[in-house]
Short mmCIF file of C-alpha atoms in Angstrom, two decimals:
data_model
loop_
_atom_site.label_atom_id
_atom_site.label_comp_id
_atom_site.label_asym_id
_atom_site.label_seq_id
_atom_site.Cartn_x
_atom_site.Cartn_y
_atom_site.Cartn_z
CA MET A 1 -6.31 -16.94 24.71
CA LYS A 2 -7.71 -20.17 23.49
CA ALA A 3 -4.85 -22.08 21.78
CA ASP A 4 -7.32 -22.91 18.61
CA PHE A 5 -7.78 -19.07 18.13
CA LEU A 6 -4.09 -18.93 17.86
CA ARG A 7 -4.02 -21.67 15.51
CA ASP A 8 -6.24 -20.28 13.23
CA LEU A 9 -4.72 -17.09 13.58
CA LEU A 10 -1.26 -18.44 12.60
CA LEU A 11 -2.91 -20.36 9.38
CA GLY A 12 -4.35 -17.23 8.28
CA ARG A 13 -8.36 -18.28 9.17
CA ASN A 14 -9.08 -15.16 11.27
CA TYR A 15 -9.42 -11.89 9.73
CA LEU A 16 -6.14 -11.20 8.87
CA GLU A 17 -5.56 -10.91 4.90
CA PRO A 18 -2.45 -10.94 4.04
CA PRO A 19 -1.10 -12.51 7.23
CA PRO A 20 0.86 -10.19 9.64
CA GLN A 21 4.96 -9.63 9.26
CA PRO A 22 7.03 -11.16 10.58
CA GLY A 23 4.46 -13.00 12.61
CA VAL A 24 1.90 -13.22 15.40
CA ILE A 25 3.49 -11.68 18.37
CA LEU A 26 1.92 -12.22 21.90
CA SER A 27 3.17 -11.10 25.17
CA GLY A 28 2.18 -11.93 28.59
CA VAL A 29 -0.39 -14.16 27.17
CA ARG A 30 -1.94 -17.25 28.91
CA LEU A 31 -2.64 -19.97 26.47
CA ALA A 32 -5.61 -22.34 27.36
CA GLY A 33 -5.63 -25.75 25.80
CA THR A 34 -3.07 -27.38 23.39
CA LEU A 35 -1.57 -25.34 20.60
CA ASP A 36 -1.46 -28.36 17.97
CA LEU A 37 0.30 -27.04 14.87
CA ARG A 38 1.48 -30.58 13.92
CA GLY A 39 1.99 -30.96 9.97
CA ALA A 40 1.11 -27.36 9.36
CA GLU A 41 3.14 -25.08 7.26
CA LEU A 42 2.83 -21.72 8.64
CA PRO A 43 3.05 -18.63 6.41
CA VAL A 44 4.39 -16.35 9.43
CA GLY A 45 6.19 -16.89 12.61
CA LEU A 46 5.33 -17.27 16.22
CA PHE A 47 6.48 -14.93 18.84
CA LEU A 48 5.50 -15.71 22.46
CA GLU A 49 7.27 -13.41 24.89
CA SER A 50 6.71 -13.69 28.83
CA CYS A 51 3.72 -16.09 27.88
CA THR A 52 2.27 -19.20 29.65
CA ALA A 53 1.12 -22.48 27.89
CA GLU A 54 -1.04 -24.56 30.10
CA GLN A 55 -0.39 -27.64 27.74
CA PRO A 56 2.80 -28.69 25.48
CA ILE A 57 3.14 -26.68 22.44
CA LYS A 58 3.10 -29.49 19.29
CA ILE A 59 4.73 -28.30 16.06
CA SER A 60 5.94 -31.66 14.78
CA HIS A 61 6.51 -31.83 11.22
CA ALA A 62 5.32 -28.32 10.74
CA ARG A 63 7.18 -25.54 9.00
CA LEU A 64 7.37 -22.05 10.01
CA PRO A 65 9.91 -18.96 9.42
CA ARG A 66 10.81 -18.46 13.05
CA LEU A 67 9.84 -19.39 16.84
CA VAL A 68 10.45 -17.15 19.47
CA LEU A 69 9.73 -18.37 23.25
CA THR A 70 11.48 -16.16 25.14
CA ARG A 71 10.83 -15.92 28.91
CA SER A 72 7.55 -17.93 28.50
CA LYS A 73 6.32 -20.71 30.86
CA LEU A 74 5.69 -23.90 29.14
CA ALA A 75 4.48 -27.44 29.73
CA GLY A 76 6.72 -28.76 27.11
CA LEU A 77 7.44 -28.56 23.48
CA GLU A 78 7.23 -31.30 20.78
CA ALA A 79 8.84 -30.18 17.48
CA ASN A 80 10.25 -33.14 16.47
CA ASP A 81 10.92 -33.19 12.36
CA ALA A 82 10.09 -29.62 12.51
CA ARG A 83 11.53 -27.16 10.09
CA ILE A 84 12.09 -23.58 11.40
CA ASP A 85 13.75 -21.36 8.71
CA ASN A 86 14.92 -18.49 10.81
CA GLY A 87 15.89 -19.82 13.99
CA LEU A 88 14.53 -21.05 17.29
CA ASP A 89 14.93 -18.42 20.30
CA ALA A 90 14.02 -20.03 23.60
CA ARG A 91 15.99 -17.76 26.06
CA LEU A 92 15.08 -17.91 29.44
CA ILE A 93 12.12 -20.14 29.13
CA SER A 94 10.86 -22.24 31.85
CA CYS A 95 9.59 -25.61 30.90
CA ALA A 96 8.04 -28.31 33.13
CA GLY A 97 8.28 -30.97 30.58
CA PRO A 98 10.66 -32.38 27.82
CA VAL A 99 11.66 -30.50 24.69
CA GLU A 100 11.77 -32.43 21.91
CA LEU A 101 13.59 -31.66 18.60
CA HIS A 102 14.67 -35.02 16.97
CA GLY A 103 15.18 -34.67 13.34
CA THR A 104 14.35 -31.07 13.57
CA ARG A 105 16.09 -28.45 10.98
CA ILE A 106 16.49 -25.20 12.25
CA GLY A 107 18.09 -22.54 9.48
CA GLY A 108 19.76 -20.20 12.05
CA GLN A 109 20.58 -20.29 15.54
CA THR A 110 18.98 -22.30 18.31
CA ASN A 111 19.39 -20.15 21.53
CA PHE A 112 18.25 -21.79 24.96
CA THR A 113 20.43 -19.57 26.94
CA GLY A 114 19.26 -19.28 30.73
CA ALA A 115 16.58 -21.73 29.88
CA VAL A 116 15.04 -24.14 32.70
CA ILE A 117 14.00 -27.49 31.62
CA ASP A 118 12.60 -30.17 34.28
CA ALA A 119 11.37 -33.17 32.29
CA GLY A 120 10.77 -35.57 35.17
CA THR A 121 11.36 -39.17 34.42
CA ARG A 122 11.90 -38.29 30.64
CA VAL A 123 14.77 -36.69 28.72
CA ALA A 124 15.00 -32.90 29.25
CA LEU A 125 16.13 -31.85 25.82
CA LEU A 126 15.69 -34.51 23.05
CA ALA A 127 17.70 -33.20 19.76
CA ASP A 128 18.83 -36.62 18.22
CA ASP A 129 19.76 -35.75 14.80
CA LEU A 130 19.07 -31.99 15.15
CA ARG A 131 20.34 -29.84 12.32
CA SER A 132 21.21 -26.10 13.15
CA ASP A 133 22.80 -23.87 10.48
CA GLY A 134 24.16 -21.69 13.41
CA ASP A 135 25.18 -21.84 16.95
CA VAL A 136 23.21 -24.27 19.48
CA LEU A 137 23.31 -22.27 22.90
CA LEU A 138 22.85 -24.10 26.20
CA ARG A 139 24.59 -21.43 28.09
CA ALA A 140 24.71 -18.70 30.71
CA GLY A 141 22.40 -20.53 33.20
CA PHE A 142 20.90 -23.05 31.37
CA ARG A 143 19.73 -26.04 33.40
CA ALA A 144 18.28 -29.12 32.33
CA ALA A 145 17.24 -32.22 34.54
CA GLY A 146 15.69 -35.40 33.42
CA GLY A 147 15.15 -38.84 34.66
CA ALA A 148 16.41 -40.53 31.69
CA GLY A 149 19.33 -37.88 30.75
CA ALA A 150 19.44 -34.26 30.43
CA VAL A 151 20.66 -33.24 26.98
CA ARG A 152 20.44 -35.83 24.10
CA LEU A 153 22.35 -34.52 20.83
CA VAL A 154 22.80 -37.91 19.19
CA GLY A 155 23.83 -37.50 15.53
CA ALA A 156 23.13 -33.86 15.69
CA THR A 157 24.71 -31.75 13.19
CA VAL A 158 25.70 -27.90 14.39
CA GLU A 159 27.14 -25.79 11.62
CA GLY A 160 28.25 -23.11 14.57
CA ASN A 161 29.43 -23.50 18.02
CA LEU A 162 27.68 -26.14 20.49
CA ASP A 163 28.06 -23.76 23.51
CA LEU A 164 27.35 -25.07 27.27
CA VAL A 165 29.53 -22.87 29.12
CA GLY A 166 28.39 -22.40 32.54
CA ALA A 167 25.49 -24.97 32.33
CA GLU A 168 24.01 -27.38 34.85
CA ILE A 169 22.64 -30.67 33.75
CA THR A 170 21.71 -33.76 35.56
CA GLY A 171 20.72 -37.08 34.28
CA ALA A 172 19.18 -38.73 37.34
CA GLY A 173 18.89 -42.09 35.19
CA GLY A 174 21.53 -41.83 32.62
CA ALA A 175 23.92 -39.37 30.66
CA ALA A 176 23.74 -35.60 31.60
CA LEU A 177 24.91 -34.98 27.81
CA LEU A 178 24.90 -37.46 25.34
CA ALA A 179 26.45 -36.22 22.07
CA GLU A 180 27.26 -39.67 20.41
CA ARG A 181 28.48 -39.04 16.46
CA ALA A 182 27.67 -35.24 16.84
CA ASP A 183 29.06 -33.02 14.21
CA VAL A 184 30.00 -29.49 15.40
CA GLY A 185 31.52 -27.17 12.78
CA GLY A 186 32.84 -24.70 15.14
CA ASN A 187 33.80 -25.07 18.83
CA LEU A 188 32.41 -27.65 21.39
CA LEU A 189 32.48 -25.26 24.53
CA LEU A 190 31.90 -27.12 27.83
CA ARG A 191 33.55 -24.80 30.06
CA GLU A 192 32.35 -24.62 33.66
CA LEU A 193 29.84 -27.07 33.10
CA ARG A 194 28.32 -28.50 35.92
CA ALA A 195 26.96 -31.97 34.98
CA ARG A 196 26.00 -34.85 37.20
CA GLY A 197 25.00 -38.54 36.30
CA ARG A 198 23.65 -41.79 37.72
CA GLY A 199 24.10 -44.91 35.75
CA ASP A 200 24.08 -49.04 36.82
CA GLY A 201 27.67 -49.58 36.31
CA ARG A 202 27.57 -50.59 32.63
CA ARG A 203 30.41 -51.65 30.56
CA ALA A 204 32.03 -49.12 28.44
CA GLY A 205 30.49 -48.64 25.01
CA THR A 206 27.12 -48.37 26.32
CA ALA A 207 25.45 -45.09 25.66
CA GLU A 208 24.48 -44.53 29.42
CA ALA A 209 28.12 -45.31 30.80
CA ALA A 210 28.84 -41.85 31.32
CA VAL A 211 27.85 -38.39 32.35
CA VAL A 212 29.16 -36.66 29.20
CA VAL A 213 29.41 -38.93 26.22
CA LEU A 214 31.01 -37.49 23.04
CA ARG A 215 32.00 -40.99 21.54
CA GLY A 216 32.59 -40.72 17.80
CA ALA A 217 31.70 -36.85 17.75
CA THR A 218 33.71 -34.39 14.98
CA VAL A 219 34.64 -30.91 16.11
CA ARG A 220 35.98 -28.87 13.58
CA GLY A 221 37.30 -26.29 16.25
CA GLN A 222 38.26 -26.65 19.70
CA LEU A 223 36.85 -28.94 22.37
CA SER A 224 37.15 -27.17 25.82
CA LEU A 225 35.95 -28.65 29.26
CA GLU A 226 38.11 -26.23 31.12
CA ASP A 227 36.92 -25.95 34.73
CA ALA A 228 34.00 -28.39 33.86
CA ASP A 229 32.78 -30.50 36.95
CA LEU A 230 31.81 -33.92 35.79
CA ALA A 231 30.67 -36.27 38.36
CA GLY A 232 29.12 -39.84 37.89
CA GLU A 233 27.38 -42.52 40.22
CA GLY A 234 27.70 -45.80 38.72
CA MET A 235 28.97 -44.38 35.61
CA CYS A 236 32.24 -42.63 34.51
CA ALA A 237 32.90 -39.06 34.00
CA LEU A 238 33.98 -38.57 30.04
CA ALA A 239 33.50 -40.99 27.61
CA ALA A 240 35.12 -39.71 24.27
CA GLU A 241 36.13 -42.54 22.45
CA GLY A 242 37.03 -41.98 19.03
CA VAL A 243 36.40 -38.32 19.18
CA ARG A 244 37.94 -36.16 16.29
CA ALA A 245 38.98 -32.78 16.96
CA GLU A 246 40.69 -30.56 14.44
CA THR A 247 42.22 -28.16 16.91
CA ASP A 248 43.07 -28.31 20.38
CA VAL A 249 41.27 -30.38 23.42
CA PHE A 250 41.59 -28.65 26.76
CA LEU A 251 40.87 -30.30 29.87
CA VAL A 252 42.52 -27.68 32.01
CA ARG A 253 41.28 -27.76 35.72
CA MET A 254 38.71 -30.25 34.77
CA THR A 255 37.25 -32.20 37.70
CA ALA A 256 36.03 -35.57 36.94
CA THR A 257 34.54 -38.15 39.83
CA GLY A 258 33.43 -41.51 38.60
CA ALA A 259 32.84 -44.89 39.73
CA HIS A 260 33.27 -47.36 36.91
CA PRO A 261 34.83 -50.76 36.42
CA ASP A 262 36.57 -48.79 33.41
CA GLY A 263 37.75 -46.04 34.70
CA VAL A 264 36.68 -42.34 34.61
CA VAL A 265 37.88 -40.64 31.63
CA TRP A 266 38.09 -42.36 28.42
CA LEU A 267 39.59 -40.73 25.13
CA THR A 268 40.81 -43.92 23.60
CA GLY A 269 41.67 -43.71 19.83
CA ALA A 270 40.77 -39.97 19.79
CA GLU A 271 42.28 -37.95 16.77
CA ILE A 272 43.39 -34.43 17.73
CA GLY A 273 44.74 -32.25 15.11
CA GLY A 274 46.35 -29.70 17.95
CA SER A 275 47.35 -30.37 21.49
CA LEU A 276 45.94 -32.09 24.30
CA VAL A 277 46.05 -30.00 27.63
CA CYS A 278 45.25 -31.68 30.76
CA ASP A 279 47.09 -29.25 33.41
CA GLY A 280 45.69 -29.09 36.59
CA ALA A 281 43.04 -31.60 35.98
CA THR A 282 41.61 -33.58 38.86
CA VAL A 283 40.49 -37.31 38.34
CA THR A 284 38.77 -39.04 41.18
CA GLY A 285 37.59 -42.99 40.93
CA GLY A 286 38.52 -45.85 39.11
CA ALA A 287 38.76 -49.37 40.74
CA GLY A 288 41.33 -51.76 38.86
CA ALA A 289 40.98 -49.84 35.58
CA PRO A 290 43.23 -46.82 34.60
CA ALA A 291 41.26 -43.77 35.32
CA VAL A 292 42.40 -41.80 32.51
CA ASP A 293 42.61 -43.89 29.46
CA LEU A 294 44.43 -42.29 26.41
CA ARG A 295 45.72 -45.22 24.35
CA MET A 296 45.99 -44.91 20.95
CA VAL A 297 45.52 -41.34 20.78
CA THR A 298 46.89 -39.20 17.96
CA LEU A 299 47.76 -35.62 18.66
CA GLY A 300 48.80 -33.35 15.91
CA ARG A 301 51.07 -31.04 18.06
CA THR A 302 51.75 -31.85 21.64
CA LEU A 303 50.65 -33.28 24.82
CA SER A 304 50.60 -30.81 28.13
CA MET A 305 50.10 -33.03 31.28
CA ARG A 306 49.91 -32.23 34.94
CA PRO A 307 47.00 -33.67 36.29
CA ASP A 308 46.22 -34.41 40.01
CA LEU A 309 45.27 -38.21 40.11
CA ALA A 310 45.60 -38.24 44.11
CA GLY A 311 42.02 -39.62 44.36
CA THR A 312 42.27 -42.38 42.43
CA SER A 313 43.04 -46.01 43.70
CA GLY A 314 45.69 -48.30 42.67
CA ARG A 315 49.27 -47.88 41.09
CA ASP A 316 48.39 -47.82 37.35
CA LEU A 317 46.63 -44.72 36.82
CA VAL A 318 47.11 -43.62 33.05
CA ALA A 319 47.04 -45.68 30.00
CA LEU A 320 49.25 -44.38 27.22
CA ASP A 321 50.19 -47.32 25.03
CA GLY A 322 49.80 -46.03 21.57
CA LEU A 323 49.63 -42.16 22.20
CA THR A 324 51.47 -40.49 19.64
CA TYR A 325 52.35 -36.77 19.47
CA ARG A 326 54.79 -34.59 17.43
CA MET A 327 56.49 -31.83 19.62
CA VAL A 328 58.22 -32.12 23.33
CA PRO A 329 55.34 -32.50 25.74
CA HIS A 330 54.89 -29.54 28.59
CA GLY A 331 53.74 -29.48 31.93
CA MET A 332 56.65 -31.77 33.25
CA THR A 333 60.22 -31.73 33.12
CA CYS A 334 62.24 -34.81 31.73
CA ALA A 335 62.50 -36.00 35.34
CA GLU A 336 58.97 -35.45 36.05
CA TRP A 337 57.75 -37.07 33.21
CA ILE A 338 59.99 -40.34 33.47
CA ALA A 339 58.63 -40.54 37.33
CA PHE A 340 54.92 -40.03 35.84
CA LEU A 341 55.61 -42.84 33.48
CA ARG A 342 57.00 -45.25 36.17
CA GLU A 343 54.59 -44.50 38.84
CA ARG A 344 51.44 -43.28 37.21
CA ALA A 345 51.28 -45.25 34.26
CA ILE A 346 50.32 -48.74 33.11
CA TYR A 347 53.55 -49.99 32.04
CA ALA A 348 54.25 -50.21 28.13
CA ALA A 349 57.46 -49.57 26.13
CA GLN A 350 55.55 -47.32 23.39
CA PRO A 351 55.11 -44.42 25.72
CA TYR A 352 58.71 -44.21 26.77
CA ARG A 353 59.85 -44.48 23.36
CA GLN A 354 57.35 -41.85 22.06
CA LEU A 355 58.97 -39.30 24.46
CA ALA A 356 62.56 -40.20 23.59
CA ASP A 357 61.61 -39.77 19.97
CA VAL A 358 60.40 -36.15 20.51
CA TYR A 359 63.44 -35.56 22.42
CA THR A 360 65.70 -36.92 20.13
CA ALA A 361 63.72 -34.72 17.26
CA ALA A 362 64.41 -31.71 19.31
CA GLY A 363 68.11 -32.24 19.70
CA TRP A 364 67.96 -33.10 23.38
CA ASP A 365 69.68 -36.52 23.09
CA GLU A 366 70.71 -36.85 26.76
CA ASP A 367 66.98 -36.62 27.92
CA ALA A 368 66.08 -39.22 25.26
CA ARG A 369 68.86 -41.54 26.51
CA ARG A 370 67.49 -41.07 30.29
CA VAL A 371 63.97 -42.11 29.14
CA LEU A 372 65.11 -45.04 27.06
CA ILE A 373 67.02 -46.12 30.49
CA ALA A 374 64.08 -45.55 32.68
CA GLN A 375 62.03 -47.64 30.27
CA GLN A 376 64.29 -50.59 30.64
CA ASP A 377 64.55 -50.16 34.49
CA ASP A 378 60.54 -49.79 34.53
CA LEU A 379 60.63 -53.41 32.51
CA LEU A 380 63.24 -54.97 34.92
CA ALA A 381 61.73 -53.47 38.14
CA GLY A 382 57.98 -54.22 37.65
CA GLY A 383 57.84 -57.85 38.48
CA ARG A 384 56.84 -58.59 34.89
CA ARG A 385 56.97 -62.14 33.13
CA LEU A 386 60.78 -62.25 32.18
CA SER A 387 63.00 -65.56 32.40
CA ARG A 388 65.86 -65.61 34.90
CA ALA A 389 68.06 -65.43 31.79
CA GLU A 390 66.41 -62.42 30.20
CA ARG A 391 66.49 -60.94 33.68
CA LEU A 392 70.38 -61.72 33.95
CA ARG A 393 71.01 -60.54 30.64
CA LEU A 394 69.20 -57.05 31.29
CA HIS A 395 70.90 -56.85 34.70
CA VAL A 396 74.51 -57.30 33.07
CA LEU A 397 73.35 -54.59 29.95
CA ARG A 398 72.34 -51.94 32.77
CA ILE A 399 75.70 -52.16 34.46
CA VAL A 400 78.07 -52.70 31.91
CA LEU A 401 76.14 -50.48 28.87
CA GLY A 402 73.33 -48.76 30.45
CA TYR A 403 71.25 -51.12 28.23
CA GLY A 404 73.34 -49.80 25.09
CA TYR A 405 72.27 -46.20 25.87
CA GLN A 406 75.81 -45.37 27.85
CA THR A 407 78.46 -46.87 25.92
CA TRP A 408 80.93 -45.06 28.23
CA ARG A 409 80.74 -47.88 30.76
CA ALA A 410 81.99 -50.36 28.84
CA LEU A 411 85.13 -48.10 28.00
CA ALA A 412 85.36 -47.15 32.00
CA GLY A 413 85.12 -50.75 32.66
CA LEU A 414 88.05 -51.32 30.24
CA ALA A 415 90.25 -48.46 31.46
CA LEU A 416 89.61 -50.12 35.45
CA THR A 417 90.65 -53.62 33.94
CA VAL A 418 93.90 -52.10 32.39
CA ALA A 419 94.65 -50.26 35.55
CA ALA A 420 93.98 -52.95 38.15
CA THR A 421 96.05 -55.56 35.58
CA VAL A 422 98.95 -53.11 35.43
CA VAL A 423 98.95 -52.67 39.42
CA LEU A 424 98.60 -56.46 39.75
CA THR A 425 101.52 -57.32 37.52
CA VAL A 426 103.86 -54.91 39.06
CA VAL A 427 103.17 -56.52 42.36
CA ALA A 428 103.52 -59.88 41.19
CA ALA A 429 106.93 -58.65 39.85
CA GLN A 430 108.05 -57.34 43.09
CA THR A 431 106.78 -60.22 45.33
CA THR A 432 107.31 -63.31 42.94
CA GLY A 433 109.29 -64.68 39.93
CA ALA A 434 106.17 -65.07 38.04
CA VAL A 435 106.66 -61.80 36.13
CA GLN A 436 110.33 -62.41 34.36
CA VAL A 437 112.23 -61.74 31.19
CA PRO A 438 111.35 -65.11 29.00
CA ALA A 439 114.09 -67.45 28.11
CA ARG A 440 114.94 -67.49 24.65
CA PRO A 441 114.05 -70.06 22.16
CA GLY A 442 116.59 -73.22 22.59
CA THR A 443 117.65 -72.21 25.81
CA ALA A 444 116.88 -73.89 29.19
CA PRO A 445 114.44 -72.12 31.64
CA ALA A 446 116.52 -70.06 34.17
CA ALA A 447 117.08 -71.54 37.70
CA ARG A 448 115.36 -69.99 40.60
CA SER A 449 118.53 -67.90 41.60
CA GLU A 450 118.83 -67.01 37.97
CA VAL A 451 115.46 -65.20 37.46
CA GLN A 452 116.11 -62.20 35.26
CA HIS A 453 112.97 -59.49 36.55
CA CYS A 454 111.55 -57.36 34.12
CA GLN A 455 112.25 -53.57 34.00
CA PHE A 456 109.12 -51.40 35.25
CA VAL A 457 108.14 -50.24 31.75
CA ASP A 458 108.03 -53.79 30.57
CA GLN A 459 105.98 -54.93 33.62
CA VAL A 460 103.43 -51.91 32.69
CA GLY A 461 103.36 -52.92 28.94
CA LEU A 462 102.81 -56.62 29.94
CA GLY A 463 99.64 -55.33 32.18
CA ILE A 464 98.48 -53.35 29.37
CA GLU A 465 98.85 -56.39 27.05
CA LEU A 466 97.02 -58.79 29.46
CA ALA A 467 94.03 -56.46 29.76
CA ILE A 468 93.77 -55.50 26.16
CA PRO A 469 94.77 -58.60 23.88
CA VAL A 470 94.14 -56.80 20.73
CA LEU A 471 96.84 -54.15 21.72
CA SER A 472 100.37 -55.19 21.24
CA THR A 473 103.11 -53.02 23.24
CA THR A 474 105.90 -55.76 21.88
CA ARG A 475 106.58 -56.40 25.55
CA ARG A 476 106.00 -60.16 25.74
CA THR A 477 109.39 -60.98 24.33
CA ARG A 478 110.84 -59.02 27.23
CA CYS A 479 108.53 -59.39 29.80
CA ASN A 480 105.85 -62.29 30.22
CA LEU A 481 104.16 -64.59 33.00
CA VAL A 482 106.23 -67.69 33.79
CA ALA A 483 105.16 -70.39 36.23
CA SER A 484 108.06 -72.10 37.89
CA SER A 485 105.96 -73.12 41.12
CA ASP A 486 102.63 -73.93 41.93
CA ARG A 487 102.13 -70.55 43.22
CA GLU A 488 103.45 -68.93 40.36
CA GLN A 489 100.68 -71.19 38.10
CA TRP A 490 97.94 -69.80 40.17
CA ILE A 491 99.16 -66.29 39.16
CA VAL A 492 99.56 -67.17 35.41
CA ALA A 493 95.95 -68.68 35.41
CA ALA A 494 94.56 -65.34 37.22
CA GLY A 495 96.16 -63.39 34.24
CA TRP A 496 93.65 -65.21 32.04
CA VAL A 497 90.66 -62.94 33.94
CA PRO A 498 91.67 -59.69 32.64
CA GLN A 499 92.08 -61.00 29.17
CA PHE A 500 88.50 -62.46 29.42
CA LEU A 501 87.25 -58.88 30.94
CA GLY A 502 89.46 -56.92 28.28
CA TRP A 503 87.80 -58.59 25.46
CA ALA A 504 84.48 -58.64 27.15
CA PHE A 505 84.53 -54.78 27.55
CA ALA A 506 86.02 -53.91 24.24
CA THR A 507 83.51 -55.91 22.29
CA LEU A 508 80.67 -54.35 24.30
CA PHE A 509 81.91 -50.87 23.65
CA VAL A 510 82.37 -51.77 20.23
CA ALA A 511 78.78 -52.77 19.68
CA GLY A 512 77.11 -50.30 21.74
CA TYR A 513 78.83 -47.40 19.80
CA THR A 514 77.87 -49.05 16.68
CA LYS A 515 74.32 -49.49 17.58
CA LEU A 516 74.47 -45.90 18.81
CA ILE A 517 75.91 -44.79 15.55
CA ARG A 518 72.97 -46.51 13.57
CA ARG A 519 70.56 -45.34 15.88
CA THR A 520 71.44 -41.55 15.50
#
């Protein structure tokens, strides 16, 4: 059939009065020439089932009730700024040229399930600023390949689900899926998606910098990349900076491979109303930058993470500074989270404190203290720019107070000081004359042969008073340190040491305990 004849038929020029309803239906027909309906307003729909079009079908700026192209072989479809009132059905089509839906308004479902599009050097499916009032289905065997990208949905609005479950898309010279600023009213489903892209190593923020680009997109439902396989040459795998998902984001068992100076997976500044679940995700690549960037991500619920980052290079593999969540994270125990933050994340105090906050809110105070102590240990051991005085201060706080989170250490130090001082006092009393009954006021000191030794209980009381100066046992009047020789002067001077340690431990214990009370 000649394409011009079909055009006249659709416009009501050939024999049919009134036009057939629901439209012109053709099956197994080969169209010769170009079907050009640009700017036309068709009274009926076009149904091409298992047909072949030798030239691209052109319906840009046209309006028609419905368009069905199922199982047809096309040379291309140009439908820019067209309006299709009751849906576009392109299931199982085979298209040897690009499909262009730039600015198109579709009043129902847009269905490319099982379609195969090979655009050569161009973009396979160009649908920037598309508006679909129903689902957009690019699933179940959908394949698209283009030298300038596979699927473009920049600024598109989809009232239903955007579904690429099981699709295979390849951007030989750009992104496989470019959906910047897209607005999806339902779920964005990229489960089992196989996406490949090739770039030139451009910096983050450029449209072609990632295999899948969701930068600035809004998803009213869930965003799922479960079991997805994303691989890029000279580009990152996933760029979703500033994405907004009102429920959960699933990266479960996702495989992401990239080769980009800024990393592999970017979620910087994302806002997620539910949870971020990354269990079993495998991230490979990254050279000098964090493989996974979760900085400034806000979660309405919690984080579940047990990723496999074995293929990444370098020590610092994940950036978590500014990541916030409200509930205890899943996937790892407290000890495993501490090890993860220490060994696999770029150091920042905020991730530790965020983890400690949710543990505290859940009533797990001991885990919270362990996390906060680990943060100080990481700060001290990381070789960061700390002055010698600051490093010394941290070392002392770590040993004596557990950085202020284990005040029992100061109390234990005070107890050890008391015990040691009592023992030394008793030993000194037995071996020297330095511990004796002091002379009464107005009397001369006792001669060496007239030394009056203290009773044992008084010796113990003296040791306690020396170690705890604020505690008085009233034993000093009956037993004290007296220096009658050079040797005994050294013993008296040594008595100042436990006094200093006692004051220090007591002060640190009170200060640490007060700080702990204020914190809780």
